[in-house]
Amino acid sequence: MTEMTAFLSWSWIALIPGLPLLAALAVTVLHLFGPARGEAGEALTARLSVGAVSVSLLLMLAFGAQALGWGLPGQIALGTWFASGAWALPVSFTLDGLGLGFAAVTAFISWVTLRFSVNYMHREAGFHRFFIGMNLFVGGMLLLTLAGNAAAVFVAWELMGLSSWMLIGYAFERPTATLNAQRAFLTNRLGDAGLVLALALSLIWLGGLDWPTLAAGAARLPTLYVSLLALGFVAAALVKSAQVPFTPWITRALEGPTPSSAIFYGAVMVHAGVFLLLRLEPVLLHAPGILTLVGLLGALTVLYGWLGGYAQTDVKSALLFATLTQVGLMFVTLSLGFFELAAWHAALHALWRAWQFLAAPAFMHLMERPAAPAPAWLRRCPRLFTATLQRFWLEPLTDRLFARPTLALARDMRHIDDNVVSRLVGMPEAQRTAALLEADAPVVQGHGLAGRALLGLAGRLNRFEQRLVLQGGGGKLGAGLSRVGEMLRFVESLLEQPRYLLVLVMATLVVIL
Amino acid sequence: MSADLKHLLHELEHHLEHVLPAQAPIKDFVHHNTLHGFQHLPFRAALAAAEAAIGAHGFLPAVTSRAYFQQGRITREDLDAALDETPELRVNELLTGGLSRRAVLCAGLLHDFSPPAATWAWQVESAGVLRHPAADLSATARAALLRGRAESDVIPALWAACQGLLDTPPVAEAFDADAELAALLRCVGHRLTLRGVLLRLTGRDVLDELRPYLIRHLANFLDQGLAALHAPTPAQGFYAAWLASAQDDPHFALHDMDEWESTRERLPDNPVAAIAQSLQLLGLDEADWPAYLETLAKELPGWSGMVLWRHGHPGYAGLTAPVGLADYLAVRLVLEQVYAQHFAGRHFKTEASLSGLRGYFHRHPSELQVRLALYGTQQGALPESLADQAHRLVREATGRNGEEVDADWRPVARLIEAALAQPATNASWRLFRLAQHLGLDADAVQTLGATGAAALLECLAELTPERQGWVWLQAYERHYREQVFAALAANHGRGAWVERGGTSQTTPQAQLVFCMDDREEGLRRHLEERHPRIETLGAAAHFSVFIRYTGLGEVPTDLCPVVARPAHTIVESAAPETEARAQGYLQAQGLRRRWKTRLLEGSRRTPWGAALASGLGALVTLPGLALKSLAPAAAGQVTAGLRQRLEGTPSTRLTFTALEATPATPDAPRAGFTDMEQADRVFGFLRNIGLTSGFAPLVVIVGHGSNSLNNPHMSAYDCGACSGRHSGANARLFAAMANRPEVRALLRERSLDIPAATWFMGCEHNTCDDRVTWYDTEQLPSTHVQPLRDLQVALVEAGQLHAQERSRRFMSASLDMTPKQAFRHVLGRRHDFSQARPELGHATNASAFIGRRAATRGAFFDRRMFLISYDSAIDPEGTVLEPLLLANGPVGAGISLEYYFSTVNNERYGCGTKVMHNVAGLFGVMDGAASDLRTGLPRQMIEIHEAMRLLVIVEHRLDVLTAIYQRQPPLQELIGNGWIQLAAKDPDSEAIHRFVPGAGWVAWQAPESELPRVRASTDWVRGQREPLPPALIEMEPVA
């Protein structure tokens, strides 16, 4: 009924997350195939990215005004993504005060940050890569805030995970940066696993993923079921918002350019977990145990950020610890049932931190005097000093808790892989490869039509590679490529082991069930 | 023992001061020679020594220089001259076979002869490099080579000839494990630490693992106030503070470093003893200890340098904790030991000492071979499939529990040996390429014979990267030097006020004394072009008043060169009639600052307080961010306007006259200057700049400074003569002194007669937005009100033109802006917190002129010249010049050399890109949250810099300059060692001489060509982004 009188069709809401995602796609394509390259292409990339987010912001403001005048439409469905039997996944949006409010704040901060980045990233070799990552993130985050169902949240979650990995590892020539990007990505997989679990349970028990379905279902289901369902979502929220014990990934994530640190870890993404839980208010209210857990971990995070923050000596870490404290406080607030308060807190906090993080390079010029000393009781206890300096040893502790068993499992799997699976499928062993190379046998042989086609393709690709790579004379390009190769090998060796992480997590979750 | 070691550490301190970056905490950033520690050596030798010590090349890469050659920024003539000036290359000699060495060397400079190892097969088969002439062959060389014949007749035959002369079959070198091992371990202490050895054996960096831990402790200890919580016992030094914390830190246990338990128990309380203990455990010969400690310190040069700086500046910024090198090195060593122990245990099941490693690899020669091939100096040379296998071996070994069986490694080791045996085509390839560039065909090469060919290649090989860099640098410098000399010669006699005094008709309408800063050249030029009756002068902008200055409501700050300490304090206070207004101002300002701290600091302290602070803060940042993003210039103006409305603008006075001549020392500074001291300073300064007669009615002293947001390196843009601060206060003070009748009376006694009609004014030029702030205008006599108003209008107009000229170098600014638009644009840059290049600083500095403005007035120098006013006519013996050179030489050299090194090697001598920087402890920047401290200039500051040594031209007679040079060792060091280039321009003629170290004065020959003439600077720069050569500007003559 609102749509009858409204001046904008609410279905246009899809443009808000859609435009930045389209911009990401456009920049990627243009970057790969021509104009958006190098310094000359900066203007195009910037225009597309800032343009998309500007339109999103304006639309958002228009929708906001419309909501004030004509009321909120609530849940709207634009179509069906896919349907199978009793299950149907609609393309739906939840347009209530919470969603629109958060979307507006997100769009605003994203617009500011993207505009900031145009100047700040000028003449950087990774300019275009940076904007692709940022657009993906902005699209993902806007999708999260407006999403009408948990499946869309999953998509948003993945977009955010991918883009944060891209931007932490922005300076990929520094091993520390790639290592930390990897860690962030892997920790986030834990949360993703929780989300997948929650999605599966919702589909099985409730037959749908829409928020109203979940809310209605939660009132119906037994508490144990609701708790399990909530636990999956909560795990995702805790990881994304870097609450204890998942915090270490975010303290390592400050390797990217200042604007990306600002929007991810200072202002927007770190609040994504809070938003998810706010969105799930009806479900959480039926899972008091889980809510208590949230409160408890939130409180621990408050302690972690508050006390740890006193000992931080670099601007970005200092601001990050302050941010963690506040996000922890939001978790505590909402666990006590003050959902509205937590929402306001998150929105205002995001706006403040956005500025503070963006202005981090000037922090020392903004400070009027050295920081006042920490409270006396804290200074009196040397052990507490060590604890804060070492960030309460959370990282090695969680490593022992999670990573160690995973690695052990990985080793076992590898053993099985090498000694059982490889033999079964007849893969050549390491020694045999060496022998093969020694004898001057042709490395590739093609059999049959498919084989010959493959061989032909390989030949062509080889030619392409040689043209592209070797024509450069093997000088700078060659050196650069071999460096990239080294890096890739490094990344690969890292990936090789924790790839079993997911298996472990899933197994653990299955056991819980 | 420990006394010896103490002594040794003391010596090491001195030595390291030469090797480590000496950058002060970043708020006190002042440009200095990056290689200041090597300044006692000649430039070339210093670069070589630095390369040996820290592994950083100090010349532009050859590719860059070749690109300049292509762009015409270096010509063949420059290159020839540079070769002539490098005697060791003996360019004018002939090689056997009658070829000139010059031709060979030139080819070596202009073309790349490194063999295309990785792409050899492709080069031969697909690109046909052995069938076609080289792609970079010049047309003349090509014609000489082919002489009308077909390519297919000449080139393959040439290759065959080259191969026939030089090729030998490939030889696989047998791997001698014990020798390699000995060679590797011999490096320990000289080039490698234990960490370095492990890196070459495992490809893993112990430092990567221990750095975050180390930096947490170290940054916290050095912190200047970013953190609120510090080590409880800082007074005992870093080692003790660290040990107290580490004693019961479960960190090591949690990382399975069981070695810590035993280490902890035996660690002495004293850092020196800890150093000795660690080095003994390592099993290092005592003679190698100093070298080992040096290498260790150089692994984290930024942090080590900061420790050393703080060690040399006890009590800096009120920090009481003692910072010692021994403390730092002890912690580094102990940590290295513990982490390496853990590491070696995991990888080799042996202890991390030299004997442990020696024993292990003596038993595992094949493993050593594989590991060295994979991670050693030849890293990356292995074919991929082989590297994969080797990686697999290493990985499996790391996971295994028992000791390795060396036989398992042998097959791969054999394969590696075969793979690394290179075919010896390198020499024939070089000869083949060289022959083409020299126009030699197969017959000619045959005639040379094996000895002739070898001689050619030997000549080519003499062109080491260092020599290439040196020759290119000289050629590059010559190109610019020739242009500047030509401009000075052509401009001789064109400028106004060659002689001072004269009739009232020729008296300037106003005289403005700017900073000598290269950035002021543009503003001065535009002012003079538009207003020929205005004269400008230049000097170091401390204006000879060294002060500790306290602005109204501010904290004291030293405004003088970084090498000096002021003995006089100056206080800005409210003018008597605005006392009440000032009270209100101070209260409002205090309130604003308290709230700012409450929000900024409060939002990162107690959870509840921070919640409130960030909530409140959001109300400010929401509109603030919107406005800043949309219109930074307007945002800046609105904030400034609001602040002014809330706080008001009280008019202020400087209190600077001391009534009694009590002693004034840097340790006990006295308030103000006595009349006599004031007269001394005014007299000295005016005589320095040659302004002793012919005073205009208005003499304006122009200080300068730069404002920008979000810029950790802010002080690098400010006035270098005032230690990276704004120098407006000095200008204001000088003007106020010079206006006092008492001072003028004293000056008259020294026959410096400043007419009563002359009034001095102070102001400050903001180099970021080209605006000017005026001081004490309300004290101006009514007769001068209109002239000042005219001058202010003129300066705004010149500022607009200058903004337009500067904007051409900002790649993101349009070239079509009008002066007004450009003026607005630079204002926006100043207030834009997203701008990583608010201005470009000294990026264009290249030369300095010490002499009368008349010699440079009317010529365009592209903001590349420091202009220091000095009149040799009133100083025939050079008594004024001598201290002037001593004071300004090092300042100019410091700026120019810091830019030079940060440009040629931004990764090692500069601090990389700004976008990743993270301010640590208020004293420096890191990349990310746990990197080394980055020193030097960021990439954003040097992008457009032309890396060459400062060309200093002095307007005086040769004999005077020679005498000064011979008297002054500091100048001998700077000039004789070639850290700057010196030239002399004759005051009375066009003659210019260049000082060549070792050879003395060499007369400069003017070229035939004439300098371009333009109507105005704006015509010359229109539409141009690149650096521009000098031109003459048609200026209407003054009377």
Short mmCIF file of N, CA and C in Angstrom, two decimals, chain A residues 381-473:
data_model
loop_
_atom_site.label_atom_id
_atom_site.label_comp_id
_atom_site.label_asym_id
_atom_site.label_seq_id
_atom_site.Cartn_x
_atom_site.Cartn_y
_atom_site.Cartn_z
N CYS A 381 50.89 -2.91 38.93
CA CYS A 381 51.02 -4.35 38.78
C CYS A 381 51.85 -4.71 37.55
N PRO A 382 53.12 -5.12 37.77
CA PRO A 382 53.99 -5.41 36.62
C PRO A 382 53.44 -6.55 35.75
N ARG A 383 52.80 -7.51 36.40
CA ARG A 383 52.27 -8.63 35.64
C ARG A 383 51.20 -8.17 34.66
N LEU A 384 50.42 -7.23 35.12
CA LEU A 384 49.36 -6.72 34.26
C LEU A 384 49.96 -5.97 33.07
N PHE A 385 51.09 -5.33 33.32
CA PHE A 385 51.78 -4.65 32.22
C PHE A 385 52.18 -5.67 31.16
N THR A 386 52.81 -6.76 31.61
CA THR A 386 53.23 -7.79 30.66
C THR A 386 52.01 -8.34 29.92
N ALA A 387 50.95 -8.55 30.68
CA ALA A 387 49.75 -9.13 30.07
C ALA A 387 49.17 -8.21 29.00
N THR A 388 49.10 -6.93 29.28
CA THR A 388 48.53 -6.01 28.29
C THR A 388 49.46 -5.90 27.09
N LEU A 389 50.77 -5.85 27.37
CA LEU A 389 51.72 -5.73 26.28
C LEU A 389 51.63 -6.95 25.36
N GLN A 390 51.44 -8.10 25.96
CA GLN A 390 51.37 -9.34 25.18
C GLN A 390 49.95 -9.65 24.75
N ARG A 391 49.08 -8.69 24.91
CA ARG A 391 47.69 -8.85 24.49
C ARG A 391 47.08 -10.11 25.08
N PHE A 392 47.39 -10.33 26.35
CA PHE A 392 46.81 -11.45 27.11
C PHE A 392 47.08 -12.80 26.45
N TRP A 393 48.10 -12.87 25.66
CA TRP A 393 48.54 -14.13 25.03
C TRP A 393 47.40 -14.80 24.28
N LEU A 394 46.46 -14.01 23.86
CA LEU A 394 45.27 -14.61 23.24
C LEU A 394 45.64 -15.38 21.97
N GLU A 395 46.60 -14.83 21.23
CA GLU A 395 46.93 -15.48 19.96
C GLU A 395 47.55 -16.87 20.15
N PRO A 396 48.62 -17.00 20.95
CA PRO A 396 49.15 -18.36 21.13
C PRO A 396 48.14 -19.28 21.79
N LEU A 397 47.33 -18.73 22.69
CA LEU A 397 46.34 -19.58 23.36
C LEU A 397 45.34 -20.14 22.35
N THR A 398 44.82 -19.25 21.50
CA THR A 398 43.84 -19.75 20.53
C THR A 398 44.52 -20.66 19.51
N ASP A 399 45.79 -20.36 19.22
CA ASP A 399 46.52 -21.24 18.30
C ASP A 399 46.57 -22.65 18.85
N ARG A 400 46.87 -22.73 20.14
CA ARG A 400 46.94 -24.06 20.75
C ARG A 400 45.58 -24.72 20.72
N LEU A 401 44.57 -23.90 20.91
CA LEU A 401 43.21 -24.44 21.00
C LEU A 401 42.70 -24.90 19.64
N PHE A 402 42.95 -24.09 18.62
CA PHE A 402 42.36 -24.39 17.31
C PHE A 402 43.39 -24.90 16.29
N ALA A 403 44.48 -24.11 16.15
CA ALA A 403 45.37 -24.40 15.03
C ALA A 403 46.16 -25.69 15.23
N ARG A 404 46.62 -25.92 16.44
CA ARG A 404 47.45 -27.09 16.70
C ARG A 404 46.75 -28.39 16.29
N PRO A 405 45.55 -28.64 16.81
CA PRO A 405 44.88 -29.89 16.40
C PRO A 405 44.66 -29.95 14.89
N THR A 406 44.39 -28.81 14.30
CA THR A 406 44.17 -28.79 12.86
C THR A 406 45.41 -29.21 12.12
N LEU A 407 46.54 -28.67 12.57
CA LEU A 407 47.79 -28.99 11.89
C LEU A 407 48.10 -30.47 12.01
N ALA A 408 47.86 -31.00 13.20
CA ALA A 408 48.12 -32.42 13.40
C ALA A 408 47.26 -33.22 12.44
N LEU A 409 46.02 -32.81 12.35
CA LEU A 409 45.11 -33.50 11.44
C LEU A 409 45.62 -33.39 10.01
N ALA A 410 46.09 -32.19 9.68
CA ALA A 410 46.56 -31.95 8.33
C ALA A 410 47.73 -32.88 7.99
N ARG A 411 48.61 -33.03 8.98
CA ARG A 411 49.76 -33.91 8.74
C ARG A 411 49.30 -35.34 8.47
N ASP A 412 48.35 -35.77 9.29
CA ASP A 412 47.84 -37.13 9.10
C ASP A 412 47.21 -37.29 7.72
N MET A 413 46.43 -36.32 7.37
CA MET A 413 45.75 -36.37 6.07
C MET A 413 46.77 -36.43 4.95
N ARG A 414 47.83 -35.64 5.13
CA ARG A 414 48.84 -35.59 4.10
C ARG A 414 49.49 -36.97 3.93
N HIS A 415 49.72 -37.57 5.09
CA HIS A 415 50.31 -38.89 5.10
C HIS A 415 49.43 -39.85 4.30
N ILE A 416 48.14 -39.79 4.62
CA ILE A 416 47.19 -40.65 3.92
C ILE A 416 47.21 -40.32 2.43
N ASP A 417 47.22 -39.04 2.17
CA ASP A 417 47.21 -38.55 0.80
C ASP A 417 48.38 -39.14 0.01
N ASP A 418 49.56 -39.03 0.63
CA ASP A 418 50.78 -39.46 -0.06
C ASP A 418 50.85 -40.97 -0.21
N ASN A 419 50.50 -41.66 0.89
CA ASN A 419 50.77 -43.08 0.89
C ASN A 419 49.60 -43.95 0.44
N VAL A 420 48.41 -43.43 0.56
CA VAL A 420 47.26 -44.25 0.18
C VAL A 420 46.62 -43.72 -1.11
N VAL A 421 46.17 -42.47 -1.03
CA VAL A 421 45.39 -41.94 -2.15
C VAL A 421 46.22 -41.86 -3.43
N SER A 422 47.44 -41.35 -3.30
CA SER A 422 48.28 -41.20 -4.50
C SER A 422 48.52 -42.54 -5.17
N ARG A 423 48.77 -43.56 -4.34
CA ARG A 423 49.02 -44.87 -4.92
C ARG A 423 47.77 -45.43 -5.59
N LEU A 424 46.64 -45.18 -4.92
CA LEU A 424 45.40 -45.69 -5.48
C LEU A 424 45.12 -45.09 -6.85
N VAL A 425 45.32 -43.78 -6.95
CA VAL A 425 45.02 -43.14 -8.24
C VAL A 425 46.21 -43.18 -9.19
N GLY A 426 47.32 -43.76 -8.70
CA GLY A 426 48.47 -43.94 -9.59
C GLY A 426 49.23 -42.67 -9.89
N MET A 427 49.28 -41.75 -8.94
CA MET A 427 50.07 -40.54 -9.14
C MET A 427 51.55 -40.89 -9.01
N PRO A 428 52.39 -40.28 -9.84
CA PRO A 428 53.82 -40.59 -9.72
C PRO A 428 54.34 -40.07 -8.38
N GLU A 429 55.22 -40.84 -7.79
CA GLU A 429 55.80 -40.39 -6.53
C GLU A 429 56.94 -39.42 -6.80
N ALA A 430 57.40 -38.85 -5.74
CA ALA A 430 58.43 -37.82 -5.89
C ALA A 430 59.67 -38.37 -6.59
N GLN A 431 60.10 -39.54 -6.19
CA GLN A 431 61.31 -40.11 -6.77
C GLN A 431 61.12 -40.38 -8.26
N ARG A 432 59.93 -40.80 -8.57
CA ARG A 432 59.69 -41.13 -9.98
C ARG A 432 59.73 -39.88 -10.85
N THR A 433 59.27 -38.79 -10.30
CA THR A 433 59.33 -37.53 -11.06
C THR A 433 60.76 -37.19 -11.39
N ALA A 434 61.61 -37.37 -10.38
CA ALA A 434 63.02 -37.03 -10.58
C ALA A 434 63.60 -37.88 -11.71
N ALA A 435 63.27 -39.18 -11.67
CA ALA A 435 63.79 -40.08 -12.69
C ALA A 435 63.30 -39.65 -14.07
N LEU A 436 62.05 -39.28 -14.10
CA LEU A 436 61.45 -38.84 -15.36
C LEU A 436 62.21 -37.66 -15.94
N LEU A 437 62.54 -36.73 -15.06
CA LEU A 437 63.21 -35.53 -15.53
C LEU A 437 64.62 -35.84 -16.01
N GLU A 438 65.22 -36.81 -15.32
CA GLU A 438 66.60 -37.11 -15.66
C GLU A 438 66.68 -37.74 -17.06
N ALA A 439 65.84 -38.74 -17.25
CA ALA A 439 65.76 -39.29 -18.60
C ALA A 439 65.14 -38.20 -19.47
N ASP A 440 65.67 -38.01 -20.64
CA ASP A 440 65.27 -36.86 -21.44
C ASP A 440 63.93 -37.07 -22.13
N ALA A 441 62.96 -37.60 -21.37
CA ALA A 441 61.67 -37.91 -21.97
C ALA A 441 60.85 -36.65 -22.16
N PRO A 442 60.00 -36.63 -23.20
CA PRO A 442 59.11 -35.47 -23.36
C PRO A 442 58.20 -35.38 -22.14
N VAL A 443 58.02 -34.17 -21.68
CA VAL A 443 57.29 -34.00 -20.43
C VAL A 443 55.81 -34.26 -20.65
N VAL A 444 55.30 -33.85 -21.79
CA VAL A 444 53.87 -33.98 -22.02
C VAL A 444 53.64 -34.86 -23.25
N GLN A 445 52.74 -35.78 -23.12
CA GLN A 445 52.38 -36.56 -24.29
C GLN A 445 50.86 -36.54 -24.43
N GLY A 446 50.38 -36.42 -25.65
CA GLY A 446 48.94 -36.37 -25.83
C GLY A 446 48.44 -37.64 -26.48
N HIS A 447 47.36 -38.16 -25.95
CA HIS A 447 46.75 -39.34 -26.55
C HIS A 447 45.33 -39.03 -26.96
N GLY A 448 44.96 -39.50 -28.08
CA GLY A 448 43.58 -39.33 -28.52
C GLY A 448 43.29 -37.88 -28.86
N LEU A 449 42.05 -37.65 -29.25
CA LEU A 449 41.65 -36.32 -29.68
C LEU A 449 41.77 -35.30 -28.55
N ALA A 450 41.20 -35.71 -27.39
CA ALA A 450 41.21 -34.78 -26.25
C ALA A 450 42.64 -34.47 -25.86
N GLY A 451 43.44 -35.51 -25.85
CA GLY A 451 44.84 -35.33 -25.47
C GLY A 451 45.54 -34.36 -26.40
N ARG A 452 45.31 -34.57 -27.71
CA ARG A 452 45.97 -33.70 -28.68
C ARG A 452 45.47 -32.26 -28.57
N ALA A 453 44.15 -32.16 -28.33
CA ALA A 453 43.59 -30.80 -28.18
C ALA A 453 44.23 -30.10 -27.00
N LEU A 454 44.35 -30.88 -25.93
CA LEU A 454 44.94 -30.32 -24.73
C LEU A 454 46.38 -29.89 -24.99
N LEU A 455 47.08 -30.74 -25.71
CA LEU A 455 48.46 -30.46 -26.03
C LEU A 455 48.56 -29.17 -26.85
N GLY A 456 47.63 -29.08 -27.82
CA GLY A 456 47.61 -27.88 -28.65
C GLY A 456 47.38 -26.63 -27.82
N LEU A 457 46.42 -26.76 -26.92
CA LEU A 457 46.08 -25.62 -26.06
C LEU A 457 47.30 -25.24 -25.21
N ALA A 458 47.95 -26.28 -24.68
CA ALA A 458 49.12 -26.03 -23.83
C ALA A 458 50.18 -25.29 -24.63
N GLY A 459 50.36 -25.76 -25.88
CA GLY A 459 51.35 -25.12 -26.73
C GLY A 459 51.02 -23.65 -26.94
N ARG A 460 49.74 -23.40 -27.18
CA ARG A 460 49.32 -22.03 -27.45
C ARG A 460 49.52 -21.15 -26.21
N LEU A 461 49.13 -21.72 -25.08
CA LEU A 461 49.29 -20.97 -23.84
C LEU A 461 50.76 -20.68 -23.59
N ASN A 462 51.57 -21.67 -23.92
CA ASN A 462 53.00 -21.51 -23.74
C ASN A 462 53.51 -20.36 -24.60
N ARG A 463 53.02 -20.35 -25.86
CA ARG A 463 53.41 -19.27 -26.76
C ARG A 463 53.00 -17.91 -26.20
N PHE A 464 51.74 -17.91 -25.70
CA PHE A 464 51.19 -16.68 -25.14
C PHE A 464 52.06 -16.19 -23.97
N GLU A 465 52.40 -17.15 -23.15
CA GLU A 465 53.20 -16.80 -21.98
C GLU A 465 54.54 -16.23 -22.42
N GLN A 466 55.12 -16.92 -23.41
CA GLN A 466 56.43 -16.47 -23.84
C GLN A 466 56.37 -15.09 -24.46
N ARG A 467 55.31 -14.89 -25.24
CA ARG A 467 55.16 -13.58 -25.86
C ARG A 467 55.04 -12.50 -24.81
N LEU A 468 54.15 -12.80 -23.87
CA LEU A 468 53.81 -11.78 -22.87
C LEU A 468 54.98 -11.56 -21.92
N VAL A 469 55.56 -12.69 -21.51
CA VAL A 469 56.51 -12.62 -20.42
C VAL A 469 57.93 -12.45 -20.91
N LEU A 470 58.26 -13.26 -21.91
CA LEU A 470 59.67 -13.34 -22.23
C LEU A 470 60.10 -12.22 -23.16
N GLN A 471 59.12 -11.68 -23.91
CA GLN A 471 59.49 -10.62 -24.82
C GLN A 471 60.05 -9.43 -24.07
N GLY A 472 59.60 -9.31 -22.82
CA GLY A 472 60.10 -8.21 -21.99
C GLY A 472 61.60 -8.30 -21.78
N GLY A 473 62.19 -9.41 -22.24
CA GLY A 473 63.64 -9.51 -22.16
C GLY A 473 64.08 -10.11 -20.84
#
